[in-house]
Amino acid sequence: MNKKRIAVLGAGPTGLTAAWKLRQEGHDVILLERSSYVGGFGASFKRDGFILDYGPHTFHVKKGEVIPIVEYLLGDDLIRGKRNIRTLAKGKYLKYPFEFYNLISQLNPFFVIRMIFDFVMASIIYKFIHVADNNFESWGIKRFGKTLYNFCFGRYTEKVWGMPAHLISHKFAAKKIKGLDIKSIISKILGGKGEEQEIYWEDWLYPRKGSGQLFDKMNQDYLASGGQLSLESNVTRVNCEGSTVTSIDYVEKGKKKNLKVDEVISTIPLKNLILSMSPSFGDYISYTAKRLQFRGIVLVYVVMDTNAATDAHWIYLLDPIFKFNRVTEQKNLVKDVCPEGKTVLCFEMCCSTKDPIWQYTDEQFKDMIFEEIKNIKIIDPSLISDVFTVKVTDAYAICHLGYEEHLKDLLEHISQIKNLVSTGRQGLYLQIDMHDSMALGLNAAKFVVHENKDMFSWYKEKTEFLDWDR
Ligand SMILES: Cc1cc2nc3c(=O)[nH]c(=O)nc-3n(C[C@H](O)[C@H](O)[C@H](O)COP(=O)(O)OP(=O)(O)OC[C@H]3O[C@@H](n4cnc5c(N)ncnc54)[C@H](O)[C@@H]3O)c2cc1C
């Protein structure tokens, strides 16, 4: 085998999995990570005896190579469970996915009947009348009917993206909600059996000590096999000669460094990768890259003096009165992450890093939480003992109308570089979970070492929902 010197940029689920796999194949690998820990969004952190995720990250059970790796790495520390999701909608605490008898007993029966009627009408009308999928709103109304769409998807999506649904591309939904069988959903709502829907992922896997335990274990395995890791190393420039990357500039703990490479796998945000290419792809591509923006997320952790504040894993806050998107209780997945007699709720709010709210202090968020809890009603505010926040940039790729064309332009340009693969949630600008990110990491590790790689076909295959041939 021709042994290569390979740099992997970013040690989140994608990059770490790629590096781990390459090291198993005997390559000389160096992993460069900007932060002081591995695992990216899938990491966990410790505070006052708690082990907390960046919003609880359960592992979805899907077919393929990833689950056996997770099982191998975690052994007895892998917990299995069934998802318990609730929504707060129209002031009621409802089961999700919705169930007919739960809906009809909690909501106005006329509203439930209208929701089903709209759905049936939409299914009939759009079977005979062709209406193009122009944006997320028209895409959703066509598939769910107006009442169910507004009740469940429309307002929530607008809150996450911070823009009206008719300005959001339906492409992200088409990719994320691919495989959704509407007939089965309705059959389930009506109390029938229905197939399990891919997007709900009823079964989950979770490490006993938080999602980050998986990536800590993978990192230990990687380092033990001779892999190199450089933490607090911010990649600043990707140096090319013609269509080949020759070296990477990065700043490690304040010191400028240069690394010669044969191959590169990048999992940092595609925009940042494009802007760090030297020589640059030119003004038009730099401008296009800057148009692909991410939404940040504020995570407000609320420590409570009780063993369980709710009975759910996730509660989606669907009513317009709520400022946060959802609340999660990690301890309901596994007890070991919180000390006895305590639990933590994590409130999530998406916003732009330019919004004034991004600058709010912990005290200001604490006031907001007390207001929110008044409306949520099922949480007892007298049990709150501490509130603190964590702010994360680059959480959700913003899929505004027309983003597909920008993304295609960028991928076409990056595919001209023959020894660089951009992949993962940030590197391909996708809304994917950890399982899919790790699968992309494995795939990139196998692909990058091929001679005469067809880069363009690789990107096309990974983003087939972009309608490349139209
Ligand atoms: C709120 C939220 C909840 C989620 N919940 C779930 C869930 O329950 N289950 C699930 O499966 N998935 C979940 N996900 C998705 C999951 O977090 C991602 O799929 C996964 O983390 C993507 O992995 P990645 O390695 O591609 O990207 P990331 O995790 O973002 O990792 C990228 C890494 O690159 C590093 N980096 C960036 N720039 C540089 C640079 N210039 N130099 C060096 N390093 C750099 C970053 O520090 C980071 O470590 C959730 C995501 C969010 C935002």
Coordinates of C-alpha atoms and ligand atoms in Angstrom, one line a residue:
M1 CA 0.0 0.0 0.0
N2 CA 1.1 3.5 -0.8
K3 CA 1.3 5.2 2.6
K4 CA 0.0 8.8 2.5
R5 CA 0.3 11.8 4.8
I6 CA -3.2 12.9 5.3
A7 CA -4.5 16.0 7.2
V8 CA -8.1 15.9 8.6
L9 CA -9.5 19.3 9.4
G10 CA -12.0 19.3 12.3
A11 CA -12.4 16.6 14.9
G12 CA -16.2 16.4 15.0
P13 CA -18.0 13.1 14.3
T14 CA -17.1 13.3 10.6
G15 CA -13.4 14.2 10.9
L16 CA -12.7 12.0 13.9
T17 CA -14.3 9.0 12.2
A18 CA -12.4 9.6 9.0
A19 CA -9.1 10.0 10.9
W20 CA -9.8 6.8 12.9
K21 CA -10.5 4.8 9.8
L22 CA -7.5 6.1 7.9
R23 CA -5.2 5.2 10.9
Q24 CA -6.7 1.7 10.9
E25 CA -5.6 1.4 7.2
G26 CA -2.1 2.4 8.3
H27 CA -1.9 6.0 6.9
D28 CA 0.0 8.8 8.5
V29 CA -2.8 11.0 9.8
I30 CA -2.9 14.3 11.6
L31 CA -6.1 15.7 12.9
L32 CA -6.3 19.5 13.4
E33 CA -9.1 20.8 15.7
R34 CA -9.8 24.4 16.6
S35 CA -11.3 23.7 20.0
S36 CA -9.8 22.1 23.0
Y37 CA -11.8 18.9 22.7
V38 CA -12.9 16.3 20.1
G39 CA -16.5 15.5 19.1
G40 CA -17.6 18.8 17.6
F41 CA -21.4 19.2 18.2
G42 CA -21.5 15.6 19.4
A43 CA -19.2 16.3 22.4
S44 CA -20.2 16.6 26.1
F45 CA -18.8 18.9 28.8
K46 CA -18.6 18.6 32.6
R47 CA -19.9 21.1 35.1
D48 CA -20.6 20.8 38.8
G49 CA -20.9 17.0 38.6
F50 CA -23.1 17.1 35.5
I51 CA -22.1 15.7 32.1
L52 CA -24.0 17.7 29.5
D53 CA -24.3 17.5 25.7
Y54 CA -24.8 20.5 23.4
G55 CA -28.5 19.6 23.4
P56 CA -28.9 15.8 24.1
H57 CA -27.5 13.9 21.1
T58 CA -29.0 10.5 20.8
F59 CA -27.7 8.1 18.2
H60 CA -30.2 7.0 15.5
V61 CA -30.3 3.3 14.7
K62 CA -29.8 2.9 11.0
K63 CA -28.3 0.2 8.8
G64 CA -24.7 0.3 7.7
E65 CA -21.2 0.2 9.0
V66 CA -21.5 2.9 11.7
I67 CA -23.6 1.1 14.4
P68 CA -21.1 -1.9 14.7
I69 CA -18.3 0.7 15.3
V70 CA -20.4 2.4 18.0
E71 CA -21.1 -0.9 19.6
Y72 CA -17.4 -1.9 19.5
L73 CA -16.2 1.4 21.0
L74 CA -18.8 1.6 23.8
G75 CA -19.5 -2.0 24.8
D76 CA -21.6 -2.1 28.0
D77 CA -21.7 1.7 28.1
L78 CA -24.1 1.8 25.2
I79 CA -27.7 2.3 26.4
R80 CA -30.8 1.6 24.2
G81 CA -34.2 3.2 24.5
K82 CA -37.3 4.5 22.8
R83 CA -37.8 8.1 22.0
N84 CA -40.4 10.0 24.1
I85 CA -41.2 13.3 22.4
R86 CA -43.9 15.8 23.4
T87 CA -45.2 19.0 22.0
L88 CA -46.7 22.0 23.6
A89 CA -49.3 23.2 21.1
K90 CA -52.5 25.1 21.6
G91 CA -51.6 25.1 25.3
K92 CA -51.7 21.3 25.5
Y93 CA -49.1 18.8 26.3
L94 CA -49.4 16.3 23.4
K95 CA -47.7 13.1 22.4
Y96 CA -45.5 13.2 19.2
P97 CA -45.8 11.7 16.6
F98 CA -49.5 12.7 17.1
E99 CA -52.1 10.1 18.0
F100 CA -55.7 10.6 17.2
Y101 CA -57.2 9.7 20.6
N102 CA -54.6 11.9 22.3
L103 CA -55.4 14.8 19.9
I104 CA -59.2 14.5 20.1
S105 CA -59.2 14.2 23.9
Q106 CA -57.0 17.3 24.3
L107 CA -57.9 19.6 21.4
N108 CA -61.1 21.1 20.0
P109 CA -62.5 18.1 18.0
F110 CA -63.5 20.5 15.2
F111 CA -59.9 21.5 14.9
V112 CA -58.7 17.9 14.7
I113 CA -61.4 17.1 12.1
R114 CA -60.4 20.1 10.0
M115 CA -56.7 19.0 10.2
I116 CA -57.6 15.6 8.8
F117 CA -60.1 17.0 6.3
D118 CA -57.4 19.4 5.0
F119 CA -54.9 16.6 4.7
V120 CA -57.3 14.4 2.8
M121 CA -58.3 17.3 0.5
A122 CA -54.6 18.2 -0.2
S123 CA -53.8 14.5 -1.0
I124 CA -56.7 14.4 -3.5
I125 CA -56.3 17.8 -5.1
Y126 CA -52.5 17.6 -5.6
K127 CA -52.8 14.2 -7.0
F128 CA -54.7 15.7 -10.0
I129 CA -53.4 19.2 -10.1
H130 CA -49.7 19.7 -10.6
V131 CA -48.3 22.4 -8.3
A132 CA -44.5 22.9 -8.3
D133 CA -42.6 22.6 -5.1
N134 CA -41.4 26.2 -4.9
N135 CA -40.5 26.7 -1.3
F136 CA -40.9 25.1 2.1
E137 CA -44.4 26.5 2.7
S138 CA -45.9 25.2 -0.6
W139 CA -44.0 21.9 -0.2
G140 CA -45.4 21.4 3.3
I141 CA -49.0 22.5 2.5
K142 CA -49.1 20.2 -0.5
R143 CA -48.1 17.2 1.6
F144 CA -49.8 17.8 4.9
G145 CA -52.7 20.2 4.2
K146 CA -52.7 23.7 5.6
T147 CA -53.9 23.1 9.1
L148 CA -51.5 20.3 10.0
Y149 CA -48.6 22.1 8.3
N150 CA -49.2 25.3 10.3
F151 CA -49.9 23.5 13.5
C152 CA -46.8 21.3 13.4
F153 CA -44.2 22.3 10.8
G154 CA -44.6 25.9 9.5
R155 CA -44.2 28.1 12.5
Y156 CA -41.6 25.9 14.1
T157 CA -39.4 25.9 10.9
E158 CA -39.8 29.7 10.7
K159 CA -38.5 30.0 14.3
V160 CA -35.5 27.8 13.6
W161 CA -34.5 29.6 10.4
G162 CA -35.6 33.1 11.4
M163 CA -37.3 33.8 8.1
P164 CA -40.8 33.2 6.6
A165 CA -41.3 29.7 5.3
H166 CA -42.0 30.9 1.7
L167 CA -38.3 32.2 1.6
I168 CA -36.9 28.8 2.8
S169 CA -35.9 26.2 0.2
H170 CA -37.9 23.0 0.3
K171 CA -34.7 21.2 -0.7
F172 CA -33.5 20.8 2.9
A173 CA -36.9 19.3 3.8
A174 CA -37.0 17.0 0.8
K175 CA -33.6 15.7 1.9
K176 CA -34.4 15.5 5.7
I177 CA -38.0 14.3 5.4
K178 CA -37.1 11.9 2.6
G179 CA -38.6 8.5 3.2
L180 CA -41.6 10.0 5.1
D181 CA -44.6 7.9 4.3
I182 CA -47.6 10.1 4.7
K183 CA -50.1 7.2 4.6
S184 CA -48.4 5.6 7.5
I185 CA -48.3 8.8 9.5
I186 CA -52.0 9.3 9.1
S187 CA -52.7 5.7 9.8
K188 CA -50.7 6.1 13.1
I189 CA -52.6 9.3 14.0
L190 CA -55.8 7.4 13.5
G191 CA -54.6 4.7 15.9
G192 CA -53.5 2.2 13.3
K193 CA -50.0 0.6 13.2
G194 CA -48.2 2.4 10.4
E195 CA -44.5 2.0 9.6
E196 CA -41.9 3.6 11.8
Q197 CA -41.0 6.9 10.1
E198 CA -37.3 7.5 9.4
I199 CA -37.4 11.1 10.7
Y200 CA -38.8 10.2 14.1
W201 CA -36.3 7.5 14.9
E202 CA -38.2 5.8 17.6
D203 CA -35.2 3.7 18.8
W204 CA -32.1 5.4 20.0
L205 CA -28.6 4.5 21.3
Y206 CA -26.9 6.6 23.9
P207 CA -23.6 6.4 25.7
R208 CA -23.9 6.1 29.5
K209 CA -21.7 9.2 30.1
G210 CA -23.2 11.5 27.4
S211 CA -22.8 11.6 23.6
G212 CA -19.2 12.8 23.9
Q213 CA -18.2 9.5 25.5
L214 CA -18.4 7.9 22.0
F215 CA -16.0 10.4 20.5
D216 CA -13.6 10.3 23.5
K217 CA -13.4 6.5 23.1
M218 CA -12.9 6.8 19.4
N219 CA -10.1 9.4 20.0
Q220 CA -8.4 7.1 22.5
D221 CA -8.5 4.3 20.0
Y222 CA -7.1 6.6 17.3
L223 CA -4.3 7.9 19.5
A224 CA -3.4 4.4 20.7
S225 CA -3.1 3.3 17.1
G226 CA -0.5 6.1 16.4
G227 CA -2.8 8.9 15.1
Q228 CA -1.8 12.5 15.7
L229 CA -4.1 15.1 17.1
S230 CA -3.5 18.8 17.4
L231 CA -6.1 20.6 19.6
E232 CA -6.5 24.4 19.7
S233 CA -5.3 24.4 16.1
N234 CA -7.2 26.8 13.9
V235 CA -6.8 26.1 10.2
T236 CA -6.2 29.4 8.5
R237 CA -5.0 28.6 4.9
V238 CA -5.0 25.8 2.4
N239 CA -2.1 26.3 0.1
C240 CA -2.4 24.9 -3.5
E241 CA -0.1 24.5 -6.5
G242 CA -2.3 24.2 -9.5
S243 CA -5.1 21.8 -8.6
T244 CA -3.1 20.2 -5.7
V245 CA -3.1 21.1 -2.0
T246 CA 0.6 21.1 -0.9
S247 CA 0.3 22.3 2.7
I248 CA -2.0 23.6 5.4
D249 CA -1.3 26.8 7.6
Y250 CA -2.8 26.7 11.1
V251 CA -2.3 28.4 14.4
E252 CA -1.8 26.1 17.3
K253 CA -2.1 27.7 20.7
G254 CA -1.1 31.1 19.2
K255 CA 1.9 29.7 17.2
K256 CA 1.8 29.7 13.3
K257 CA 2.5 26.3 11.8
N258 CA 2.7 24.8 8.3
L259 CA 2.0 21.1 7.5
K260 CA 3.0 19.4 4.3
V261 CA 0.3 17.0 3.0
D262 CA -0.5 14.4 0.3
E263 CA -4.3 14.4 0.9
V264 CA -6.8 16.5 2.9
I265 CA -10.2 15.7 4.3
S266 CA -11.9 18.9 5.4
T267 CA -15.0 18.9 7.8
I268 CA -14.8 22.7 8.6
P269 CA -17.7 24.9 7.3
L270 CA -17.5 24.9 3.4
K271 CA -17.6 28.7 3.4
N272 CA -14.5 28.9 5.6
L273 CA -12.7 26.3 3.5
I274 CA -13.4 28.2 0.3
L275 CA -12.3 31.5 1.9
S276 CA -9.1 30.0 3.1
M277 CA -8.0 28.6 -0.3
S278 CA -4.7 30.1 -1.5
P279 CA -4.7 31.1 -4.3
S280 CA -8.3 32.1 -4.0
F281 CA -11.1 31.0 -6.4
G282 CA -11.8 34.6 -7.2
D283 CA -14.2 37.3 -6.0
Y284 CA -17.4 35.7 -7.4
I285 CA -16.8 32.4 -5.5
S286 CA -15.7 34.3 -2.3
Y287 CA -18.9 36.3 -2.5
T288 CA -21.0 33.1 -3.1
A289 CA -19.3 31.4 -0.2
K290 CA -20.3 34.3 2.1
R291 CA -23.9 33.9 1.1
L292 CA -24.0 30.4 2.7
Q293 CA -24.6 31.4 6.3
F294 CA -25.2 29.3 9.5
R295 CA -27.6 30.0 12.3
G296 CA -26.2 30.0 15.8
I297 CA -27.9 28.4 18.8
V298 CA -28.1 29.5 22.4
L299 CA -28.4 26.7 24.8
V300 CA -29.8 27.7 28.2
Y301 CA -29.1 25.0 30.9
V302 CA -31.5 25.2 33.8
V303 CA -30.4 23.2 36.9
M304 CA -33.3 21.9 39.0
D305 CA -33.4 20.3 42.5
T306 CA -35.4 17.3 41.5
N307 CA -34.7 13.9 39.9
A308 CA -37.1 14.6 37.0
A309 CA -38.6 17.9 35.9
T310 CA -40.6 16.4 33.0
D311 CA -41.4 12.9 31.7
A312 CA -40.1 13.6 28.2
H313 CA -36.7 13.5 26.3
W314 CA -37.7 16.4 24.0
I315 CA -40.5 18.9 24.2
Y316 CA -41.2 20.9 21.1
L317 CA -42.6 24.4 21.9
L318 CA -44.9 24.9 18.9
D319 CA -47.1 27.8 20.1
P320 CA -46.2 31.3 18.9
I321 CA -46.0 32.5 22.6
F322 CA -42.8 30.5 23.1
K323 CA -39.4 32.2 22.5
F324 CA -37.4 28.9 22.6
N325 CA -37.7 26.1 20.1
R326 CA -37.5 23.1 22.4
V327 CA -36.6 21.8 25.8
T328 CA -34.7 18.6 26.5
E329 CA -34.1 16.6 29.7
Q330 CA -30.9 14.6 29.2
K331 CA -31.4 12.7 32.5
N332 CA -34.5 11.1 31.1
L333 CA -32.1 9.3 28.6
V334 CA -29.7 8.1 31.3
K335 CA -29.5 8.8 35.0
D336 CA -25.6 8.8 35.2
V337 CA -25.3 12.3 33.6
C338 CA -26.7 14.2 36.7
P339 CA -26.0 13.9 40.4
E340 CA -28.7 12.3 42.6
G341 CA -31.6 14.7 43.4
K342 CA -30.8 17.0 40.5
T343 CA -31.6 17.3 36.8
V344 CA -31.0 19.8 34.0
L345 CA -33.3 21.1 31.3
C346 CA -31.7 22.5 28.2
F347 CA -33.7 25.2 26.4
E348 CA -32.7 25.8 22.7
M349 CA -33.0 29.0 20.9
C350 CA -31.8 29.6 17.3
C351 CA -30.6 33.0 16.4
S352 CA -28.2 34.9 14.3
T353 CA -24.9 35.9 15.9
K354 CA -25.7 39.4 14.8
D355 CA -29.0 39.5 16.7
P356 CA -28.9 41.6 19.9
I357 CA -30.1 38.5 21.8
W358 CA -26.7 36.8 21.0
Q359 CA -25.1 39.3 23.4
Y360 CA -27.6 38.7 26.3
T361 CA -26.0 37.8 29.6
D362 CA -26.9 34.7 31.7
E363 CA -29.0 36.9 33.9
Q364 CA -31.0 38.2 30.9
F365 CA -31.6 34.6 29.8
K366 CA -32.6 33.6 33.3
D367 CA -35.4 36.2 33.2
M368 CA -36.5 34.9 29.8
I369 CA -36.5 31.3 31.2
F370 CA -38.8 32.3 34.1
E371 CA -41.2 33.9 31.6
E372 CA -41.1 30.8 29.3
I373 CA -41.7 28.4 32.2
K374 CA -44.8 30.4 33.2
N375 CA -46.3 29.6 29.8
I376 CA -45.0 26.0 29.7
K377 CA -46.9 25.4 33.0
I378 CA -45.7 21.8 33.6
I379 CA -42.3 22.9 35.1
D380 CA -42.0 24.0 38.7
P381 CA -39.9 27.3 38.8
S382 CA -39.3 27.0 42.5
L383 CA -37.0 24.0 41.9
I384 CA -34.5 26.0 39.8
S385 CA -31.1 26.4 41.5
D386 CA -28.9 27.6 38.6
V387 CA -29.1 28.9 35.0
F388 CA -26.2 29.2 32.6
T389 CA -25.8 29.5 28.8
V390 CA -23.6 28.1 26.1
K391 CA -23.6 29.8 22.7
V392 CA -22.6 27.8 19.6
T393 CA -22.1 29.3 16.1
D394 CA -22.6 27.3 12.9
A395 CA -25.4 25.1 14.2
Y396 CA -27.8 25.1 11.3
A397 CA -27.0 25.7 7.6
I398 CA -29.5 28.4 6.4
C399 CA -31.3 27.0 3.4
H400 CA -32.8 30.2 1.9
L401 CA -34.4 30.1 -1.5
G402 CA -31.7 29.6 -4.2
Y403 CA -29.0 28.4 -1.8
E404 CA -28.8 25.2 -3.9
E405 CA -27.3 27.1 -6.8
H406 CA -24.7 28.8 -4.5
L407 CA -23.8 25.4 -3.0
K408 CA -23.5 23.8 -6.4
D409 CA -21.1 26.6 -7.5
L410 CA -18.9 26.1 -4.5
L411 CA -18.8 22.3 -4.8
E412 CA -18.0 22.5 -8.5
H413 CA -15.0 24.8 -7.7
I414 CA -13.8 22.7 -4.7
S415 CA -14.0 19.5 -6.8
Q416 CA -11.3 20.9 -9.1
I417 CA -8.8 20.3 -6.3
K418 CA -7.8 16.7 -6.7
N419 CA -6.5 15.9 -3.3
L420 CA -9.1 17.6 -1.1
V421 CA -12.4 16.2 0.0
S422 CA -14.9 18.5 1.8
T423 CA -17.4 16.5 3.8
G424 CA -19.7 16.2 6.9
R425 CA -22.5 18.4 8.1
Q426 CA -20.5 21.6 7.8
G427 CA -18.3 20.6 4.8
L428 CA -21.3 19.7 2.6
Y429 CA -23.8 22.2 4.1
L430 CA -26.2 19.5 5.1
Q431 CA -28.8 19.0 7.9
I432 CA -27.6 15.6 8.9
D433 CA -27.3 13.6 12.2
M434 CA -24.2 12.0 13.8
H435 CA -24.8 8.6 12.2
D436 CA -24.8 10.1 8.7
S437 CA -21.8 12.3 9.5
M438 CA -19.8 9.3 10.7
A439 CA -20.9 7.4 7.6
L440 CA -19.6 10.3 5.5
G441 CA -16.3 10.3 7.4
L442 CA -15.9 6.5 6.7
N443 CA -16.7 7.1 3.0
A444 CA -14.3 10.0 2.7
A445 CA -11.5 8.0 4.3
K446 CA -11.9 5.3 1.7
F447 CA -12.3 7.7 -1.2
V448 CA -9.4 10.1 -0.4
V449 CA -6.7 7.5 -0.9
H450 CA -7.8 6.4 -4.4
E451 CA -5.6 7.4 -7.3
N452 CA -7.4 9.3 -10.1
K453 CA -10.5 10.2 -8.0
D454 CA -13.5 11.5 -9.7
M455 CA -14.1 14.4 -7.3
F456 CA -17.1 15.9 -9.1
S457 CA -19.0 12.7 -9.2
W458 CA -18.3 12.2 -5.5
Y459 CA -19.9 15.6 -4.6
K460 CA -22.8 15.0 -6.9
E461 CA -23.5 11.6 -5.3
K462 CA -23.4 13.1 -1.7
T463 CA -25.8 15.9 -2.7
E464 CA -28.0 14.2 -5.2
F465 CA -31.1 16.2 -3.9
L466 CA -29.6 19.3 -5.5
D467 CA -30.9 18.2 -9.0
W468 CA -27.5 18.5 -10.7
D469 CA -28.7 17.5 -14.1
R470 CA -31.5 20.0 -14.5
Ligands
LIG1 C1 -28.8 21.5 18.5 C2 -28.4 20.2 17.8 C3 -28.9 19.0 18.2 C4 -28.6 17.9 17.5 N1 -29.0 16.6 18.0 C5 -28.7 15.5 17.4 C6 -29.1 14.2 17.8 O1 -29.8 14.1 18.8 N2 -28.7 13.1 17.2 C7 -27.8 13.2 16.1 O2 -27.5 12.2 15.6 N3 -27.4 14.4 15.6 C8 -27.8 15.6 16.2 N4 -27.3 16.8 15.7 C9 -26.4 16.8 14.6 C10 -25.0 16.5 14.9 O3 -24.5 17.4 15.9 C11 -24.1 16.6 13.7 O4 -24.6 15.7 12.7 C12 -22.6 16.3 13.8 O5 -22.1 16.9 15.0 C13 -21.9 16.7 12.6 O6 -20.5 16.3 12.7 P1 -19.4 17.1 11.8 O7 -18.1 16.5 12.3 O8 -19.8 17.0 10.4 O9 -19.5 18.6 12.3 P2 -19.2 19.3 13.7 O10 -19.7 18.5 14.8 O11 -19.7 20.7 13.6 O12 -17.6 19.3 13.7 C14 -16.8 20.2 13.0 C15 -15.5 20.4 13.7 O13 -14.7 21.2 13.0 C16 -14.0 22.1 13.9 N5 -13.5 23.3 13.1 C17 -14.3 24.2 12.5 N6 -13.5 25.2 11.9 C18 -12.2 24.8 12.1 C19 -11.0 25.3 11.7 N7 -10.9 26.5 11.0 N8 -9.9 24.7 12.1 C20 -9.9 23.5 12.8 N9 -11.1 23.0 13.2 C21 -12.2 23.6 12.9 C22 -15.1 22.4 14.9 O14 -14.5 22.9 16.1 C23 -15.7 21.1 15.1 O15 -15.1 20.3 16.1 C24 -27.7 17.9 16.4 C25 -27.2 19.2 16.0 C26 -27.6 20.3 16.6 C27 -27.1 21.7 16.1

